[in-house]
XYZ file of C-alpha atoms in Angstrom:
303
model
C -99.117 -63.180 -57.530
C -98.846 -59.550 -56.730
C -102.061 -57.780 -55.529
C -102.838 -55.729 -58.371
C -100.986 -58.287 -61.516
C -101.161 -61.764 -62.493
C -97.631 -62.268 -61.564
C -95.072 -60.902 -58.816
C -91.092 -60.709 -59.016
C -88.585 -62.624 -56.927
C -87.875 -60.685 -53.865
C -84.371 -60.616 -54.202
C -85.494 -58.497 -57.693
C -87.377 -55.784 -55.801
C -86.341 -52.346 -54.565
C -87.254 -49.646 -52.198
C -88.970 -46.653 -53.761
C -89.922 -42.871 -52.776
C -91.545 -40.938 -55.166
C -91.329 -37.181 -54.811
C -93.830 -35.314 -57.199
C -95.305 -32.088 -57.911
C -98.271 -33.472 -58.837
C -100.424 -30.624 -59.384
C -98.180 -28.707 -61.608
C -99.627 -30.238 -64.852
C -100.921 -33.480 -65.869
C -97.768 -36.409 -66.194
C -96.853 -36.722 -62.947
C -100.137 -38.668 -62.437
C -99.459 -41.507 -64.781
C -95.849 -41.598 -63.269
C -97.418 -42.471 -59.719
C -100.191 -44.737 -61.055
C -97.756 -46.705 -63.107
C -95.242 -46.908 -60.220
C -98.001 -47.922 -57.639
C -98.989 -51.104 -60.359
C -95.426 -52.110 -60.454
C -94.625 -55.509 -58.604
C -91.176 -54.752 -58.479
C -91.574 -51.830 -56.227
C -91.732 -51.531 -52.471
C -93.135 -48.175 -52.162
C -91.991 -46.264 -49.112
C -93.822 -43.112 -49.395
C -95.085 -40.381 -51.864
C -93.563 -37.132 -51.194
C -95.639 -34.120 -52.217
C -93.689 -31.314 -53.807
C -93.546 -27.768 -54.484
C -93.800 -26.396 -58.047
C -92.740 -22.745 -56.991
C -95.036 -19.709 -56.730
C -95.746 -18.840 -60.664
C -99.315 -19.966 -59.910
C -99.997 -20.171 -56.650
C -98.302 -19.935 -53.189
C -99.415 -23.289 -52.040
C -97.961 -25.545 -54.768
C -96.678 -28.040 -52.430
C -100.175 -28.302 -50.575
C -101.981 -28.687 -53.908
C -99.723 -31.376 -55.351
C -100.595 -32.901 -51.500
C -104.122 -33.128 -52.256
C -103.578 -34.481 -55.759
C -101.800 -37.381 -54.537
C -104.458 -38.040 -51.814
C -107.289 -37.825 -54.945
C -105.091 -40.124 -57.082
C -104.738 -42.840 -54.310
C -108.741 -42.643 -53.257
C -109.340 -43.360 -56.933
C -107.131 -46.178 -56.841
C -108.406 -47.481 -53.562
C -104.751 -47.160 -51.964
C -105.072 -44.516 -49.549
C -104.493 -46.977 -46.431
C -101.748 -48.580 -48.105
C -99.332 -46.057 -49.472
C -98.095 -43.518 -46.944
C -97.994 -39.709 -48.412
C -95.796 -37.334 -47.043
C -95.444 -33.309 -47.396
C -92.300 -31.987 -48.948
C -90.960 -28.407 -48.616
C -93.355 -25.896 -49.231
C -90.659 -23.413 -51.336
C -87.437 -23.581 -52.582
C -84.024 -23.236 -50.720
C -83.062 -19.598 -49.952
C -79.427 -20.583 -50.660
C -77.134 -23.493 -51.170
C -76.521 -23.837 -47.698
C -79.820 -23.606 -45.490
C -82.129 -26.721 -46.065
C -86.094 -26.434 -46.053
C -87.037 -29.326 -43.165
C -90.058 -31.233 -44.237
C -91.635 -34.565 -43.734
C -90.260 -35.470 -46.991
C -86.965 -35.058 -46.222
C -87.238 -36.766 -42.940
C -88.350 -39.823 -45.069
C -85.645 -39.896 -47.296
C -83.105 -39.752 -44.175
C -85.021 -42.435 -42.787
C -85.415 -44.923 -45.239
C -81.314 -44.446 -46.420
C -80.421 -44.914 -42.761
C -82.527 -48.038 -42.430
C -80.929 -51.338 -41.620
C -82.598 -52.764 -44.831
C -80.673 -54.573 -47.515
C -83.211 -54.179 -50.290
C -81.580 -51.273 -52.444
C -83.296 -47.764 -51.913
C -84.169 -45.429 -55.521
C -85.623 -41.979 -54.886
C -87.161 -40.718 -58.062
C -87.597 -36.946 -58.337
C -90.450 -35.679 -60.697
C -90.021 -31.966 -59.831
C -87.614 -30.100 -57.999
C -84.770 -31.575 -55.726
C -85.600 -29.306 -52.880
C -85.984 -32.315 -50.576
C -83.123 -34.402 -51.629
C -80.691 -31.283 -51.240
C -82.386 -30.654 -47.527
C -81.995 -34.166 -46.660
C -78.340 -34.244 -47.744
C -77.481 -30.978 -45.708
C -79.386 -32.021 -42.774
C -77.916 -35.668 -42.877
C -74.745 -35.964 -45.088
C -74.338 -39.554 -44.196
C -77.374 -40.573 -46.380
C -74.857 -40.108 -49.331
C -73.997 -43.610 -50.839
C -77.145 -45.264 -49.417
C -79.407 -44.832 -52.252
C -79.813 -43.702 -55.744
C -81.844 -40.403 -56.735
C -82.994 -40.192 -60.240
C -84.054 -36.894 -61.586
C -86.251 -35.665 -64.058
C -84.977 -32.436 -64.524
C -81.974 -29.817 -66.237
C -81.705 -28.998 -69.940
C -80.108 -30.466 -72.794
C -76.295 -31.379 -72.579
C -74.013 -29.989 -72.699
C -75.376 -26.112 -72.565
C -78.181 -26.198 -70.652
C -81.353 -24.168 -71.005
C -84.616 -22.764 -69.310
C -86.061 -26.221 -67.435
C -89.077 -26.094 -65.314
C -88.042 -28.439 -62.699
C -84.410 -26.691 -62.502
C -86.014 -23.611 -62.426
C -88.125 -24.243 -59.260
C -84.868 -24.737 -57.121
C -81.571 -24.210 -58.732
C -80.017 -24.017 -55.316
C -81.027 -27.583 -54.462
C -79.650 -28.360 -57.694
C -76.375 -27.330 -57.062
C -76.459 -28.631 -53.580
C -77.037 -32.078 -55.113
C -74.684 -32.073 -58.033
C -72.209 -31.159 -55.979
C -72.448 -33.720 -53.415
C -71.709 -37.321 -53.329
C -75.326 -38.526 -53.856
C -75.788 -41.437 -56.613
C -77.250 -39.503 -59.216
C -79.162 -40.418 -62.408
C -80.048 -37.427 -64.699
C -82.894 -37.596 -67.118
C -82.534 -34.071 -69.290
C -85.365 -32.345 -70.829
C -84.162 -33.374 -74.623
C -84.797 -37.220 -73.477
C -87.567 -36.880 -71.244
C -89.634 -34.874 -73.646
C -89.328 -37.921 -76.379
C -92.059 -39.979 -74.386
C -95.011 -38.698 -76.723
C -98.517 -39.722 -76.734
C -101.580 -38.638 -78.299
C -104.531 -37.588 -76.646
C -106.355 -40.359 -79.133
C -104.175 -42.944 -77.839
C -104.872 -42.076 -74.364
C -108.665 -42.343 -74.995
C -108.206 -45.843 -76.326
C -106.094 -47.288 -73.853
C -106.164 -45.418 -70.601
C -109.631 -43.518 -70.398
C -111.641 -46.730 -70.623
C -109.963 -48.663 -67.533
C -111.904 -47.367 -64.256
C -112.152 -44.300 -62.422
C -108.330 -43.689 -62.846
C -108.418 -44.487 -66.275
C -111.310 -41.881 -66.619
C -109.347 -39.187 -64.338
C -105.816 -39.382 -65.966
C -107.538 -38.611 -69.210
C -109.929 -35.989 -68.153
C -107.175 -34.116 -66.232
C -105.166 -33.796 -69.308
C -107.946 -32.626 -71.309
C -108.489 -29.950 -68.619
C -105.067 -28.739 -68.428
C -104.803 -28.719 -72.331
C -107.890 -26.184 -72.201
C -105.940 -24.602 -69.414
C -102.964 -23.449 -71.370
C -105.247 -23.050 -74.502
C -103.698 -19.311 -74.940
C -100.123 -20.677 -74.647
C -98.780 -20.660 -78.346
C -95.971 -23.154 -76.933
C -97.424 -25.493 -74.447
C -99.254 -27.656 -74.592
C -99.708 -28.388 -78.199
C -102.820 -29.428 -78.594
C -103.390 -33.162 -79.301
C -100.347 -34.689 -78.043
C -98.528 -34.980 -74.568
C -94.870 -35.513 -73.522
C -95.308 -37.793 -70.393
C -91.848 -36.656 -69.548
C -92.064 -37.851 -65.913
C -92.516 -41.543 -66.764
C -88.835 -42.471 -67.521
C -88.297 -42.676 -63.914
C -90.539 -45.260 -63.778
C -89.596 -47.033 -66.725
C -85.640 -46.810 -66.289
C -86.056 -48.741 -62.705
C -87.609 -51.547 -64.713
C -84.785 -51.404 -67.197
C -81.962 -49.247 -66.944
C -80.742 -48.827 -70.336
C -77.280 -49.789 -69.976
C -76.030 -48.648 -73.331
C -78.088 -45.179 -73.138
C -76.255 -43.400 -70.651
C -72.913 -41.287 -70.236
C -71.190 -40.900 -66.677
C -70.204 -37.458 -67.016
C -68.740 -34.604 -64.358
C -71.452 -33.159 -62.504
C -72.160 -29.547 -63.589
C -72.970 -26.578 -61.520
C -76.089 -24.434 -62.613
C -76.275 -20.776 -63.409
C -79.096 -18.685 -62.194
C -80.163 -18.747 -66.039
C -79.966 -22.491 -66.249
C -76.990 -23.222 -68.257
C -74.396 -25.931 -67.617
C -71.030 -24.918 -65.912
C -68.455 -27.486 -66.454
C -65.646 -27.156 -63.618
C -64.586 -30.382 -62.557
C -63.638 -34.169 -63.458
C -63.966 -35.984 -60.027
C -67.791 -36.044 -58.971
C -69.864 -38.213 -61.700
C -73.177 -38.490 -62.424
C -75.258 -40.837 -64.927
C -76.918 -38.530 -67.664
C -79.495 -40.571 -70.128
C -79.271 -39.659 -73.708
C -82.224 -42.073 -74.730
C -85.462 -43.565 -73.213
C -87.426 -46.497 -75.180
C -90.704 -44.721 -75.098
C -92.882 -47.663 -76.441
C -91.683 -49.628 -73.564
C -92.407 -47.022 -71.042
C -95.859 -46.412 -72.405
C -96.886 -50.000 -73.172
C -95.667 -51.171 -70.028
C -98.013 -48.396 -68.299
C -100.986 -48.942 -70.477
C -100.872 -52.863 -69.693
C -100.929 -52.297 -66.019
C -103.674 -49.836 -66.194
C -105.945 -52.445 -67.901
C -104.672 -55.338 -65.680
C -105.673 -53.122 -62.613
C -109.096 -52.543 -63.772
C -109.740 -56.178 -64.875
C -108.565 -57.107 -61.196
C -110.501 -54.797 -59.481
C -114.222 -55.508 -61.316
């Protein structure tokens, strides 16, 4: 059996996973991180703390790092999962990488002599991926990147993860890196209510209580914002990054020519050779119920 679950996964079905997360930006990254940590299919090679711009703080990466430390501490996994610092800021242009421990980890794992497939999920900006590629282009073709980001196809729109490093997104789109994109109109469908979270997450140990409580705090902090959050519900938009590595939804994506992004975050469709996978649907109930079950099982085996 898996250490945290009453079952395990055949070794041949397992994958290596790196999680790149702007964890302190709001309240949904934490759910995706916990879900990943409790999933037996994943051999987690590290968590990279990502920046989330400078709109609220000049130390956003360090805030994400400390948040990841806190989540790992609550789950008593601080000694089991390696944590790395990502770039402190966005790339200054499309030619200049921002070096970091996180970019080095991506390079190291991509070039490792390990037949286990490698996936790197990005729950925030693509700074560390673009920087790793610019520093070592040989990593392309040796892993799959999954990005929660970008606006609705085909026009585009303002989208937070893209906003925080448009240059990095353009580097990745122009590269030969295998990329799965989950755009905003798709990731925003992972809807849950505070009532559901109170029932299915809050009762299950320190981590369950924290996941629920920090969402209440972010909800209260945004009380004066007329658009977000909405008050009694949340879209756990980062969770598809975990779910799609359990089931890749073979009938719910299209291969599309990779675009460029304008500075106001619209798509520019200019070529037909470099293709990426763009999702048009994720199963929200599968995503949420698997996470709820794993949190409850983790609590049961921890008692």
